[in-house]
mmCIF file of C-alpha atoms and ligand atoms in Angstrom:
data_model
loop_
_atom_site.group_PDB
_atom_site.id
_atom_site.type_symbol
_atom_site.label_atom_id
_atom_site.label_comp_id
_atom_site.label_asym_id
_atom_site.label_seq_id
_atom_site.Cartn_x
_atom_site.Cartn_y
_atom_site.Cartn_z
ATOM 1 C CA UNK A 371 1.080 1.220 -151.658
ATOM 2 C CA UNK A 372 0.649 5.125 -151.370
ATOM 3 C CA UNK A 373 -2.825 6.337 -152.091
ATOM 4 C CA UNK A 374 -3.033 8.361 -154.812
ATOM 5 C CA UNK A 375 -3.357 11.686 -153.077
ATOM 6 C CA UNK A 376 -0.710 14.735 -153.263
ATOM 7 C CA UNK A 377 -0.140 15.922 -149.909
ATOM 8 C CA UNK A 378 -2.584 16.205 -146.656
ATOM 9 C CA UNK A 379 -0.031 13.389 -145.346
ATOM 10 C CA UNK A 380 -0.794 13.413 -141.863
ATOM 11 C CA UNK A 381 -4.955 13.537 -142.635
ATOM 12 C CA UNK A 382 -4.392 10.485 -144.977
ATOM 13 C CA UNK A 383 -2.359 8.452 -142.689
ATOM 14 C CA UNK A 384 -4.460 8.895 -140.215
ATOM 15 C CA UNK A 385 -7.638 8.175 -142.397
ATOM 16 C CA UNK A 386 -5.241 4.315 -143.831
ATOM 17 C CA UNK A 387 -4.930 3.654 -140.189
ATOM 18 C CA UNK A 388 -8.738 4.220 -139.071
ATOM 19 C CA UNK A 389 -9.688 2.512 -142.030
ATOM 20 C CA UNK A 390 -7.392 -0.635 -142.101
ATOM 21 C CA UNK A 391 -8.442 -1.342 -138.566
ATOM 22 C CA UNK A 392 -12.014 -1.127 -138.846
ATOM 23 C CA UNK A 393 -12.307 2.071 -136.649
ATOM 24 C CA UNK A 394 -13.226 4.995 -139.106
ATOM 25 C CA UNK A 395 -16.036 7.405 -137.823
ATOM 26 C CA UNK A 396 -19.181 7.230 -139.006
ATOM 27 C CA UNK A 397 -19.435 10.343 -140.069
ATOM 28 C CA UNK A 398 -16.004 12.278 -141.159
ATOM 29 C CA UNK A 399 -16.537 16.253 -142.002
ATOM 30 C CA UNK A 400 -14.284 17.131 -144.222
ATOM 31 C CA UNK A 401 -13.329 21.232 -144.344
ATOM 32 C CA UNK A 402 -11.024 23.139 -146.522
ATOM 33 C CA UNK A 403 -10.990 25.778 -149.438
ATOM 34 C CA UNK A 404 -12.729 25.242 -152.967
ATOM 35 C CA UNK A 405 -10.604 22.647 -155.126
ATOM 36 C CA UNK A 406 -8.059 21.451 -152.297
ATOM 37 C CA UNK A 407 -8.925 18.083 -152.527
ATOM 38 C CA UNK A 408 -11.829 17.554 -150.023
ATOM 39 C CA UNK A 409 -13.777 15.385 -153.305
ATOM 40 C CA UNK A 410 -10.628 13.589 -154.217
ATOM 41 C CA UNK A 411 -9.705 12.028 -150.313
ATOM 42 C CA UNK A 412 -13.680 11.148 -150.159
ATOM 43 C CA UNK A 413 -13.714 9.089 -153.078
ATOM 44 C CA UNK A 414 -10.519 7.394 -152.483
ATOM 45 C CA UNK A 415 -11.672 6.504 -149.011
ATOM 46 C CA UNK A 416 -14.860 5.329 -150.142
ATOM 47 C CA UNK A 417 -12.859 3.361 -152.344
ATOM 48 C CA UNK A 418 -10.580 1.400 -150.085
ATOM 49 C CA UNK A 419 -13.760 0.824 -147.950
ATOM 50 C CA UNK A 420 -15.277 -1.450 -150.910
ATOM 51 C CA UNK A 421 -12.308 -2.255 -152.936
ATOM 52 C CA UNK A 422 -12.365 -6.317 -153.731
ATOM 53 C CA UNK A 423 -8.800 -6.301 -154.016
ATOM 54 C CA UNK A 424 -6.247 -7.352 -150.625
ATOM 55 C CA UNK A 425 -6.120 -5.167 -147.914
ATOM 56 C CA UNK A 426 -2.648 -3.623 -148.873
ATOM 57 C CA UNK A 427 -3.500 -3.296 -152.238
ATOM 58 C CA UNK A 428 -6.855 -0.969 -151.613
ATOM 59 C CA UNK A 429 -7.840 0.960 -153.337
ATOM 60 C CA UNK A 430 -7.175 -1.065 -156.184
ATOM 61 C CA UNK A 431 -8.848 1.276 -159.028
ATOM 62 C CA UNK A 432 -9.192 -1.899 -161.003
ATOM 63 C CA UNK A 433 -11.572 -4.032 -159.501
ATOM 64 C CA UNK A 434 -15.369 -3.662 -160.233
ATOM 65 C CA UNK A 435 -16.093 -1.414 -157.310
ATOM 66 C CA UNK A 436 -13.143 0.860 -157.527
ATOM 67 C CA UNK A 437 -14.541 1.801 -161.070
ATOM 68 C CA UNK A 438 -17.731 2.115 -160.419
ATOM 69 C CA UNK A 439 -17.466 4.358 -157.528
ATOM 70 C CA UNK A 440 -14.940 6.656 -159.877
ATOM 71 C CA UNK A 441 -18.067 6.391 -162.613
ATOM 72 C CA UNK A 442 -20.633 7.094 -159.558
ATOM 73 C CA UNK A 443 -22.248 3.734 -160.388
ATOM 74 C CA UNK A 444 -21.960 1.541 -157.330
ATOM 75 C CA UNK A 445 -25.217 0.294 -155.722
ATOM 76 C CA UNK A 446 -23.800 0.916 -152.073
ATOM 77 C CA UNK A 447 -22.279 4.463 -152.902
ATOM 78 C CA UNK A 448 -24.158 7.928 -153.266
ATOM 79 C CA UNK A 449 -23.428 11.537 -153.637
ATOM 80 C CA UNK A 450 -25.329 14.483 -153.265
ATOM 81 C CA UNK A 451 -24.738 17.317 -154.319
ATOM 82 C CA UNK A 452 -26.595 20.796 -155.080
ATOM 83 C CA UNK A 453 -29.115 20.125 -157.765
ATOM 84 C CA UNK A 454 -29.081 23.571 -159.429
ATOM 85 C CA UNK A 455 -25.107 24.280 -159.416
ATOM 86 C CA UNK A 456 -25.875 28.225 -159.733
ATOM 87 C CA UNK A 457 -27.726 28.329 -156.574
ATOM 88 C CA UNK A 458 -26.226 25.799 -154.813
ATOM 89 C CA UNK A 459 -28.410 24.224 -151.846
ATOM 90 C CA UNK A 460 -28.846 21.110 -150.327
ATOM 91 C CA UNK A 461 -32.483 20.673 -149.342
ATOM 92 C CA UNK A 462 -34.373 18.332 -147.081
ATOM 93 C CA UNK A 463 -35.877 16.307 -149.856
ATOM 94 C CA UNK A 464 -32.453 15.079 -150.738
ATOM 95 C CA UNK A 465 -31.391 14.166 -146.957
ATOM 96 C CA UNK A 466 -34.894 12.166 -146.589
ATOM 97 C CA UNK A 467 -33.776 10.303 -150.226
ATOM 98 C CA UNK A 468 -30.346 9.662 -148.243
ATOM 99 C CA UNK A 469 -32.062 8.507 -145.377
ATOM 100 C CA UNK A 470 -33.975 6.195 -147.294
ATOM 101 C CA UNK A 471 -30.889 5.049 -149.424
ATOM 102 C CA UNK A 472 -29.133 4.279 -145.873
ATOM 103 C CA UNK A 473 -31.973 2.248 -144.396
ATOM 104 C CA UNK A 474 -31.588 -0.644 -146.574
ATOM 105 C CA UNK A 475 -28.729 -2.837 -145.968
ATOM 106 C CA UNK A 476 -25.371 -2.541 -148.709
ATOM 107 C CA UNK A 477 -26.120 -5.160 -151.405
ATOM 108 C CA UNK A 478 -22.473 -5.414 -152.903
ATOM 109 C CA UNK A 479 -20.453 -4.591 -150.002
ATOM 110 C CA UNK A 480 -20.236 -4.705 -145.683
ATOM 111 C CA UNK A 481 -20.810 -0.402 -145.848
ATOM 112 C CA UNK A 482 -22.685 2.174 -147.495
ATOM 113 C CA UNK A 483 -21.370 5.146 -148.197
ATOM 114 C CA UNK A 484 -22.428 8.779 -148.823
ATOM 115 C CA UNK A 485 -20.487 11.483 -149.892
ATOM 116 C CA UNK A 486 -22.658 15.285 -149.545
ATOM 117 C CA UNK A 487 -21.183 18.022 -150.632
ATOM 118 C CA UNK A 488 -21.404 21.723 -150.081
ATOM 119 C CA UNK A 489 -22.316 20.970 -147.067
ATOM 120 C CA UNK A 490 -22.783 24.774 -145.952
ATOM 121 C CA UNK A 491 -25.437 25.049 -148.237
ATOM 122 C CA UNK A 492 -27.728 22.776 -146.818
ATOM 123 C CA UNK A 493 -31.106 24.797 -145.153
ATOM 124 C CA UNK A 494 -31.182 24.349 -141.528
ATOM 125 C CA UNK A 495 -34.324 21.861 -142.247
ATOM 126 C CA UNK A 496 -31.810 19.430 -144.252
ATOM 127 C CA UNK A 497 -28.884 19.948 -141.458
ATOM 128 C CA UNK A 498 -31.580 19.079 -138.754
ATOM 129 C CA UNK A 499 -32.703 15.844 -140.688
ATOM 130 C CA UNK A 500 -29.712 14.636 -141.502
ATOM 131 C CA UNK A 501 -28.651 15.376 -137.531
ATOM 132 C CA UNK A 502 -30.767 12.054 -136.973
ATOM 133 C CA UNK A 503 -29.183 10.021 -139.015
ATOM 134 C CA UNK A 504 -25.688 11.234 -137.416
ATOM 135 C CA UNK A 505 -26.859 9.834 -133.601
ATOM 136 C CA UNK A 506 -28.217 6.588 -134.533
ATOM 137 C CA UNK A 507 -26.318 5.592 -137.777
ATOM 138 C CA UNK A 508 -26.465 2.143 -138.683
ATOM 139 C CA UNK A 509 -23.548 0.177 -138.446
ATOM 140 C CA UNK A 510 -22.470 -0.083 -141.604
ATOM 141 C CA UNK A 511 -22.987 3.277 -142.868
ATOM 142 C CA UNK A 512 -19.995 5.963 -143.994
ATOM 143 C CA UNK A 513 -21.088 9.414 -144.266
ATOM 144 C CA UNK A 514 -18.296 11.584 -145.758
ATOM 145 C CA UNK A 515 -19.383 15.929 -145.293
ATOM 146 C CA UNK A 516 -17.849 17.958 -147.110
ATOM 147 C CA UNK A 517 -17.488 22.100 -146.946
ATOM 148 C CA UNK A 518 -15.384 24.672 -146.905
ATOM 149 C CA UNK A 519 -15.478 25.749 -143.130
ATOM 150 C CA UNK A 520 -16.924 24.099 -140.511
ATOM 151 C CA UNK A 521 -17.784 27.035 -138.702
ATOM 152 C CA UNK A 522 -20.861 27.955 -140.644
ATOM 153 C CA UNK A 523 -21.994 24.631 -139.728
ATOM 154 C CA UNK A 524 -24.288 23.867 -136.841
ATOM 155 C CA UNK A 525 -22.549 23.215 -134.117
ATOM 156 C CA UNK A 526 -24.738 19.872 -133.505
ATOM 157 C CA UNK A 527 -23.151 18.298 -136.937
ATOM 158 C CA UNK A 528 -19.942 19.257 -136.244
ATOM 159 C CA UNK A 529 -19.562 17.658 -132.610
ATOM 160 C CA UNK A 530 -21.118 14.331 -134.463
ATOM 161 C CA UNK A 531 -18.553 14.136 -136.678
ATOM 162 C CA UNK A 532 -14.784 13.583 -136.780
ATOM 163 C CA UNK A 533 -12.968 17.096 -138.299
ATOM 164 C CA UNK A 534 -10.486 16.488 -141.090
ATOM 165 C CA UNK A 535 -9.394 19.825 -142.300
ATOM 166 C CA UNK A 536 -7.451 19.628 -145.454
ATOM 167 C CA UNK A 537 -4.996 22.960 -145.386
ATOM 168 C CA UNK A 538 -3.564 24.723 -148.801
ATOM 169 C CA UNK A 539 -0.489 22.756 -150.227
ATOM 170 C CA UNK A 540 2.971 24.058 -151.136
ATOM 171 C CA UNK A 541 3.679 25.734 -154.048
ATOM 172 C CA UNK A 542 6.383 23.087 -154.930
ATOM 173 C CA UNK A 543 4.294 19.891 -154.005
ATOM 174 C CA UNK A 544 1.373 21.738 -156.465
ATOM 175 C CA UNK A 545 4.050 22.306 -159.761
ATOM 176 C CA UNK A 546 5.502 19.487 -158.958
ATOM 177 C CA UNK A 547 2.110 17.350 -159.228
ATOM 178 C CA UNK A 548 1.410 19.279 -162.284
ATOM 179 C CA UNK A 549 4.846 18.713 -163.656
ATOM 180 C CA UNK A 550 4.615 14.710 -163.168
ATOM 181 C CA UNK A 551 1.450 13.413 -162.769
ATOM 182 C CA UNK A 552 -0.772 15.745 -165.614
ATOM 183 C CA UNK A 553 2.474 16.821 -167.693
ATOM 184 C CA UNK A 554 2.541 20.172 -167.550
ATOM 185 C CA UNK A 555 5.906 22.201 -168.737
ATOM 186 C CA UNK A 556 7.657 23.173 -165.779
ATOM 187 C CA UNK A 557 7.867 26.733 -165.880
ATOM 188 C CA UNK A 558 3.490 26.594 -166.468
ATOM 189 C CA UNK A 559 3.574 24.490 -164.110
ATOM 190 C CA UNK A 560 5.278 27.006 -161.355
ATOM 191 C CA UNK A 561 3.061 29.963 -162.608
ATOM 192 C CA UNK A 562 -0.086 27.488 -161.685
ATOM 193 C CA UNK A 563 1.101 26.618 -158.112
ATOM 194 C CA UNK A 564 2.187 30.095 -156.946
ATOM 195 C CA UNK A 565 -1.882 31.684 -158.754
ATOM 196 C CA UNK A 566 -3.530 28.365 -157.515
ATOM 197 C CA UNK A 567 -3.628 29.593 -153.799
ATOM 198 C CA UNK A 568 -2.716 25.917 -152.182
ATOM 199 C CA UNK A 569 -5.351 24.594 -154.627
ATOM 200 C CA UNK A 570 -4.301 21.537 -156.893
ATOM 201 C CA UNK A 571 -8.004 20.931 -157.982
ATOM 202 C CA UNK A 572 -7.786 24.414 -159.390
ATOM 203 C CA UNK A 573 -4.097 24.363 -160.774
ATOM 204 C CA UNK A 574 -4.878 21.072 -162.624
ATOM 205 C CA UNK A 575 -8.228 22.724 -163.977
ATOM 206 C CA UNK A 576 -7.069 25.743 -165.259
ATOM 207 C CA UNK A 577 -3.793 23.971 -166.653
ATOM 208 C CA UNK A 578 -6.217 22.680 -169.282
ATOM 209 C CA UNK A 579 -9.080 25.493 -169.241
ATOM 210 C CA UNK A 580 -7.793 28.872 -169.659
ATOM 211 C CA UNK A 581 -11.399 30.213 -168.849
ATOM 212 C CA UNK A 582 -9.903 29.822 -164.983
ATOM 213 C CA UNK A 583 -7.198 32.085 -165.512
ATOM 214 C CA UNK A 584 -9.396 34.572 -167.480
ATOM 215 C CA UNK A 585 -11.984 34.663 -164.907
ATOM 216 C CA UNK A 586 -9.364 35.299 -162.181
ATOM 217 C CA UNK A 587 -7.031 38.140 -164.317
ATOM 218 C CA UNK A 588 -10.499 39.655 -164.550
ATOM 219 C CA UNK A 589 -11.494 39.297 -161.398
ATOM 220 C CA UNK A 590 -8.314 41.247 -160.204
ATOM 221 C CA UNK A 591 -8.779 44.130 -162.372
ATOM 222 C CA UNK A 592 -12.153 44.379 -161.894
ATOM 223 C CA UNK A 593 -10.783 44.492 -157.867
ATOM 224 C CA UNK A 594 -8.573 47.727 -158.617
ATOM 225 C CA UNK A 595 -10.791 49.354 -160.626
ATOM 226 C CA UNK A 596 -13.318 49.308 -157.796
ATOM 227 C CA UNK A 597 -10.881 51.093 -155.431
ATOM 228 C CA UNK A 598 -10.363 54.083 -157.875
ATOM 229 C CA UNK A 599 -14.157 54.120 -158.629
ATOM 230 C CA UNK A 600 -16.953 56.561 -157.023
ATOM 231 C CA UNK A 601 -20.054 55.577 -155.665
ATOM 232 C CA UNK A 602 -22.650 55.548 -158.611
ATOM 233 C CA UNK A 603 -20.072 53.298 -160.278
ATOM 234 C CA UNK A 604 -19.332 50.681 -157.633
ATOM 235 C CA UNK A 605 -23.159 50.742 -157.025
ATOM 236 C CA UNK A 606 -23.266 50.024 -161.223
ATOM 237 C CA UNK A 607 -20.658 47.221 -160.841
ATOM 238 C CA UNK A 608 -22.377 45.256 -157.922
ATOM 239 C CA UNK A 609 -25.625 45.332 -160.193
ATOM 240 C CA UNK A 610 -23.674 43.933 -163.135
ATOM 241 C CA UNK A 611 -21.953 41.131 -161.135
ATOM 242 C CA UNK A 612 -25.046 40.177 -159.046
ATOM 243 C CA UNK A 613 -26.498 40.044 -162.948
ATOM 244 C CA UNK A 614 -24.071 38.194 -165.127
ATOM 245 C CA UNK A 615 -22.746 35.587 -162.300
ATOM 246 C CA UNK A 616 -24.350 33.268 -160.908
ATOM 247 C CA UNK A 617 -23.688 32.022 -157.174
ATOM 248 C CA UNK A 618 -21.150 29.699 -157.628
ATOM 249 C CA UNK A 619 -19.052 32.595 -160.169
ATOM 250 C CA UNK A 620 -19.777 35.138 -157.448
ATOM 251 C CA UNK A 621 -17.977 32.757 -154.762
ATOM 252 C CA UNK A 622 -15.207 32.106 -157.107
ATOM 253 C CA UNK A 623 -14.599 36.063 -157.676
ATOM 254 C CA UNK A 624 -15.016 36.556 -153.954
ATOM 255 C CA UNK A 625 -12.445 33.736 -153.832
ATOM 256 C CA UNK A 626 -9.787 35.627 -156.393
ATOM 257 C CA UNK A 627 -10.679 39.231 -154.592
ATOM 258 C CA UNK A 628 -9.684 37.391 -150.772
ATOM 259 C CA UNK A 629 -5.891 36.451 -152.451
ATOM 260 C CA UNK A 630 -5.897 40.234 -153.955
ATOM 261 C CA UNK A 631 -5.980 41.123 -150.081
ATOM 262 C CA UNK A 632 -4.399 38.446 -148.823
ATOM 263 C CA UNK A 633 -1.146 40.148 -151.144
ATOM 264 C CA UNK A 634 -1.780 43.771 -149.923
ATOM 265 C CA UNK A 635 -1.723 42.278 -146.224
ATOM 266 C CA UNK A 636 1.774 40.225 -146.941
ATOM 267 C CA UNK A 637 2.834 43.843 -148.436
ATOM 268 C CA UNK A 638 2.194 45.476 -145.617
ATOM 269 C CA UNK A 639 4.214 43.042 -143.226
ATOM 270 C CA UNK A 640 6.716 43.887 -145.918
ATOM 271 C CA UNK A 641 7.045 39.499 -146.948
ATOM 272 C CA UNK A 642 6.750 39.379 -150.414
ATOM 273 C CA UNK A 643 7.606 36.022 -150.947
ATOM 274 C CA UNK A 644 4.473 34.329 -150.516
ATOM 275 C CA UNK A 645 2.858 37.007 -153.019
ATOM 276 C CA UNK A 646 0.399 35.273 -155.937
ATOM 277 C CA UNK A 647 -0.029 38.438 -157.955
ATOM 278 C CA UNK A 648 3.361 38.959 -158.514
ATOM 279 C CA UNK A 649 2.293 40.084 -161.987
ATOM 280 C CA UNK A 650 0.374 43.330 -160.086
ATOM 281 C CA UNK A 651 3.030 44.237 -157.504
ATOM 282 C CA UNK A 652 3.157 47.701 -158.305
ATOM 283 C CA UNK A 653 -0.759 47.977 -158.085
ATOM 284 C CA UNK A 654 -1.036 46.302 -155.156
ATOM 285 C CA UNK A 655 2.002 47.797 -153.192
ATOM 286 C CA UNK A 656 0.064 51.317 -153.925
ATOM 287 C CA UNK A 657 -2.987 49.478 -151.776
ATOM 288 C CA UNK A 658 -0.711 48.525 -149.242
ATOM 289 C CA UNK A 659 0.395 51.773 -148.649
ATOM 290 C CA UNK A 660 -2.770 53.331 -148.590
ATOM 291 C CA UNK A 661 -4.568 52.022 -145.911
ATOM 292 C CA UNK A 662 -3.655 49.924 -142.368
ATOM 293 C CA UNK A 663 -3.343 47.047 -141.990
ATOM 294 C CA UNK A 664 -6.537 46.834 -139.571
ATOM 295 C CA UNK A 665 -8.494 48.026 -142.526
ATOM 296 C CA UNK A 666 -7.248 45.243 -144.689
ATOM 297 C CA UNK A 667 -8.130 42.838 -141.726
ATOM 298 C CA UNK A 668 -11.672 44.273 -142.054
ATOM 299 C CA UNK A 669 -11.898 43.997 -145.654
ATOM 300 C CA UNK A 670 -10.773 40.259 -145.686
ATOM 301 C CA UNK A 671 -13.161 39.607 -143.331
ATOM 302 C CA UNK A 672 -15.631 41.212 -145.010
ATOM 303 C CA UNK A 673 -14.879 39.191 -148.214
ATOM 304 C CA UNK A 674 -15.103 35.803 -146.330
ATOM 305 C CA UNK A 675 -18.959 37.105 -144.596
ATOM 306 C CA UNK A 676 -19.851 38.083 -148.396
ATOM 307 C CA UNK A 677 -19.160 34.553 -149.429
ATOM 308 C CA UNK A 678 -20.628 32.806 -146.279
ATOM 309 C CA UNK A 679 -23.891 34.909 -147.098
ATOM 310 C CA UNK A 680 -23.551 33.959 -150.745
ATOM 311 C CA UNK A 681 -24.366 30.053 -149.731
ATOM 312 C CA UNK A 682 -27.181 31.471 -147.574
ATOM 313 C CA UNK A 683 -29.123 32.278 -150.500
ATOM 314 C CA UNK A 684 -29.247 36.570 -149.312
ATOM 315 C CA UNK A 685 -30.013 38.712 -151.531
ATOM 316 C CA UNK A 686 -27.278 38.737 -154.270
ATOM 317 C CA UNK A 687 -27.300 42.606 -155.313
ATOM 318 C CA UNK A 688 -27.457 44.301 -151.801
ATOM 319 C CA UNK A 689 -24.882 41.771 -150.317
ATOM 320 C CA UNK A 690 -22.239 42.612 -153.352
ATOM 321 C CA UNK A 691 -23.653 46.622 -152.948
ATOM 322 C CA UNK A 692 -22.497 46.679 -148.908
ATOM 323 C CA UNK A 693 -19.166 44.823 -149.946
ATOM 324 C CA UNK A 694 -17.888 46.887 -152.395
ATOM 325 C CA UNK A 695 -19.272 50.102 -150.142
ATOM 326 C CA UNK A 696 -16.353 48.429 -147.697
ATOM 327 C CA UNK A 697 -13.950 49.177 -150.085
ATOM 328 C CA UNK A 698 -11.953 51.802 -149.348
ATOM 329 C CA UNK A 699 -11.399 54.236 -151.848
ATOM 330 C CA UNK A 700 -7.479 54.886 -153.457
ATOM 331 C CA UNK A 701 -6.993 58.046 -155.379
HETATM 332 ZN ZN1 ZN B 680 -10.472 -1.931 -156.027
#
């Protein structure tokens, strides 16, 4: 029985094997992009762990346990999460509920599991607490870390825990997920995979909420109208986003604006095959050829400090104010 997972093969075999012979890690981090599937493997191997059906059968998502994990309802599972989604942090008061959560033994089940996520937002106070209960954890607990990049972590969580970095899929395996499994027409389908960046959790959310698509066609003009605007206007534009998005939107622009350079930078190694705005070739070409490649190396890495800043909690209008000051301008 395959587990119900598209791709991330050689993560998830691994993972079976652990799990099948008793010999998972205690604590599993789990890194990779927004909406790759980093929610969906942690679930499904919490899953298998207290699944009541036969070993080669799990997870079952029939029993009683598989069901009330999926409705976040079982007595031996837990997952925390930001409590304001627009400012996402995880804070020590939640890791000390954890703690407390752990200490007593499963009632249902031989394990307890936690899945936190967002992991990079957690304040250094929450990282350090929860650092106890990664030496010492009892036997029976699964803790299951989620985040985007394990390198804004501290290094003291990471070397506790066993790295599983979940990579961007094909474009094929995503439209061909969408095509079977959600029922999407084929040619919407294709158009999803190539704009969803490796993402199925995004592909299969904006095939059913156009808002996503919206929010990222915006996002990209927004992106060349900033390169043709002065100063006083950028400077009005970074007020106005730092305004009317919240943290989470301002990540999720950030996001749209990296694959906007991620294109000029395939442009200017002249492959445009693995291009996701095809749509704005023309606009994006005339980036290419306006600056080096170096500077686009900058930019992108500018982008990705923006967003690592963003979870940080800094201080929303100067941070999008020095970003867009790295733009270069393009008569
Ligand atoms: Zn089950």
């Amino acid at each position: 029985m395959p587990w119900p997972i598209v791709g991330h093969e050689l993560a998830v075999q691994q993972i079976r094997q652990a799990v099948a012979g008793e010999d998972l890690s205690h604590a599993l981090l789990i890194t990779g992009p927004e909406n790759v599937g980093k929610m969906t493997l942690a679930r499904i191997i919490a899953k298998s762990l207290l699944c009541k059906a036969e070993a080669e059968t799990r997870p079952c998502e029939q029993c009683t346990s598989c069901k009330r994990i999926e409705s976040g309802n079982h007595p031996d599972f837990i997952i925390i999460e930001p409590e304001n989604p627009e400012r996402p942090t995880i804070k020590v008061q939640q890791i000390r509920e954890l703690e407390r959560f752990l200490h007593l033994t499963p009632t249902e089940s031989r394990h307890k599991i936690a899945i936190i996520t967002t992991f990079e937002s957690a304040t250094i106070g929450a990282a350090n607490a929860l650092l106890k209960t990664l030496e010492e954890p009892p036997a029976y607990v699964h803790l299951f870390l989620l985040a985007s990049n394990a390198d804004t972590l501290l290094p003291t969580i990471v070397s506790r825990s066993q790295q599983v970095t979940l990579r961007p899929l094909e474009r094929k395996k995503i439209a061909r997920a969408l095509v079977e499994r959600w029922q999407i027409q084929a040619d919407k389908a294709q158009r999803l995979a190539r704009l969803s960046g490796g993402r199925l959790g995004w592909a299969v959310r904006a095939a059913t909420d156009n808002a996503y698509l919206e929010r990222m066609e915006s996002a990209q003009r927004l992106l060349l109208a900033l390169l043709v605007a002065d100063l006083p206007t950028r400077f009005e534009h970074a007020q106005d986003l730092a305004k009317s998005q919240d943290t989470a939107q301002l990540i999720e622009t950030l996001e749209y604006w990296l694959t906007g350079w991620r294109d000029v930078l395939l442009l200017q190694a002249q492959n445009d095959t693995g291009l996701t705005y095809t749509e704005l070739k023309a606009e994006l070409e005339h980036v290419a050829q306006a600056i080096s490649i170096n500077s686009t190396v900058a930019i992108l890495q500018a982008v990705v400090a923006a967003q690592t800043a963003l979870f940080r909690n800094a201080n929303t209008q100067l941070l999008m104010e020095n970003l867009l000051l790295d733009f270069p301008y393009i008569g």
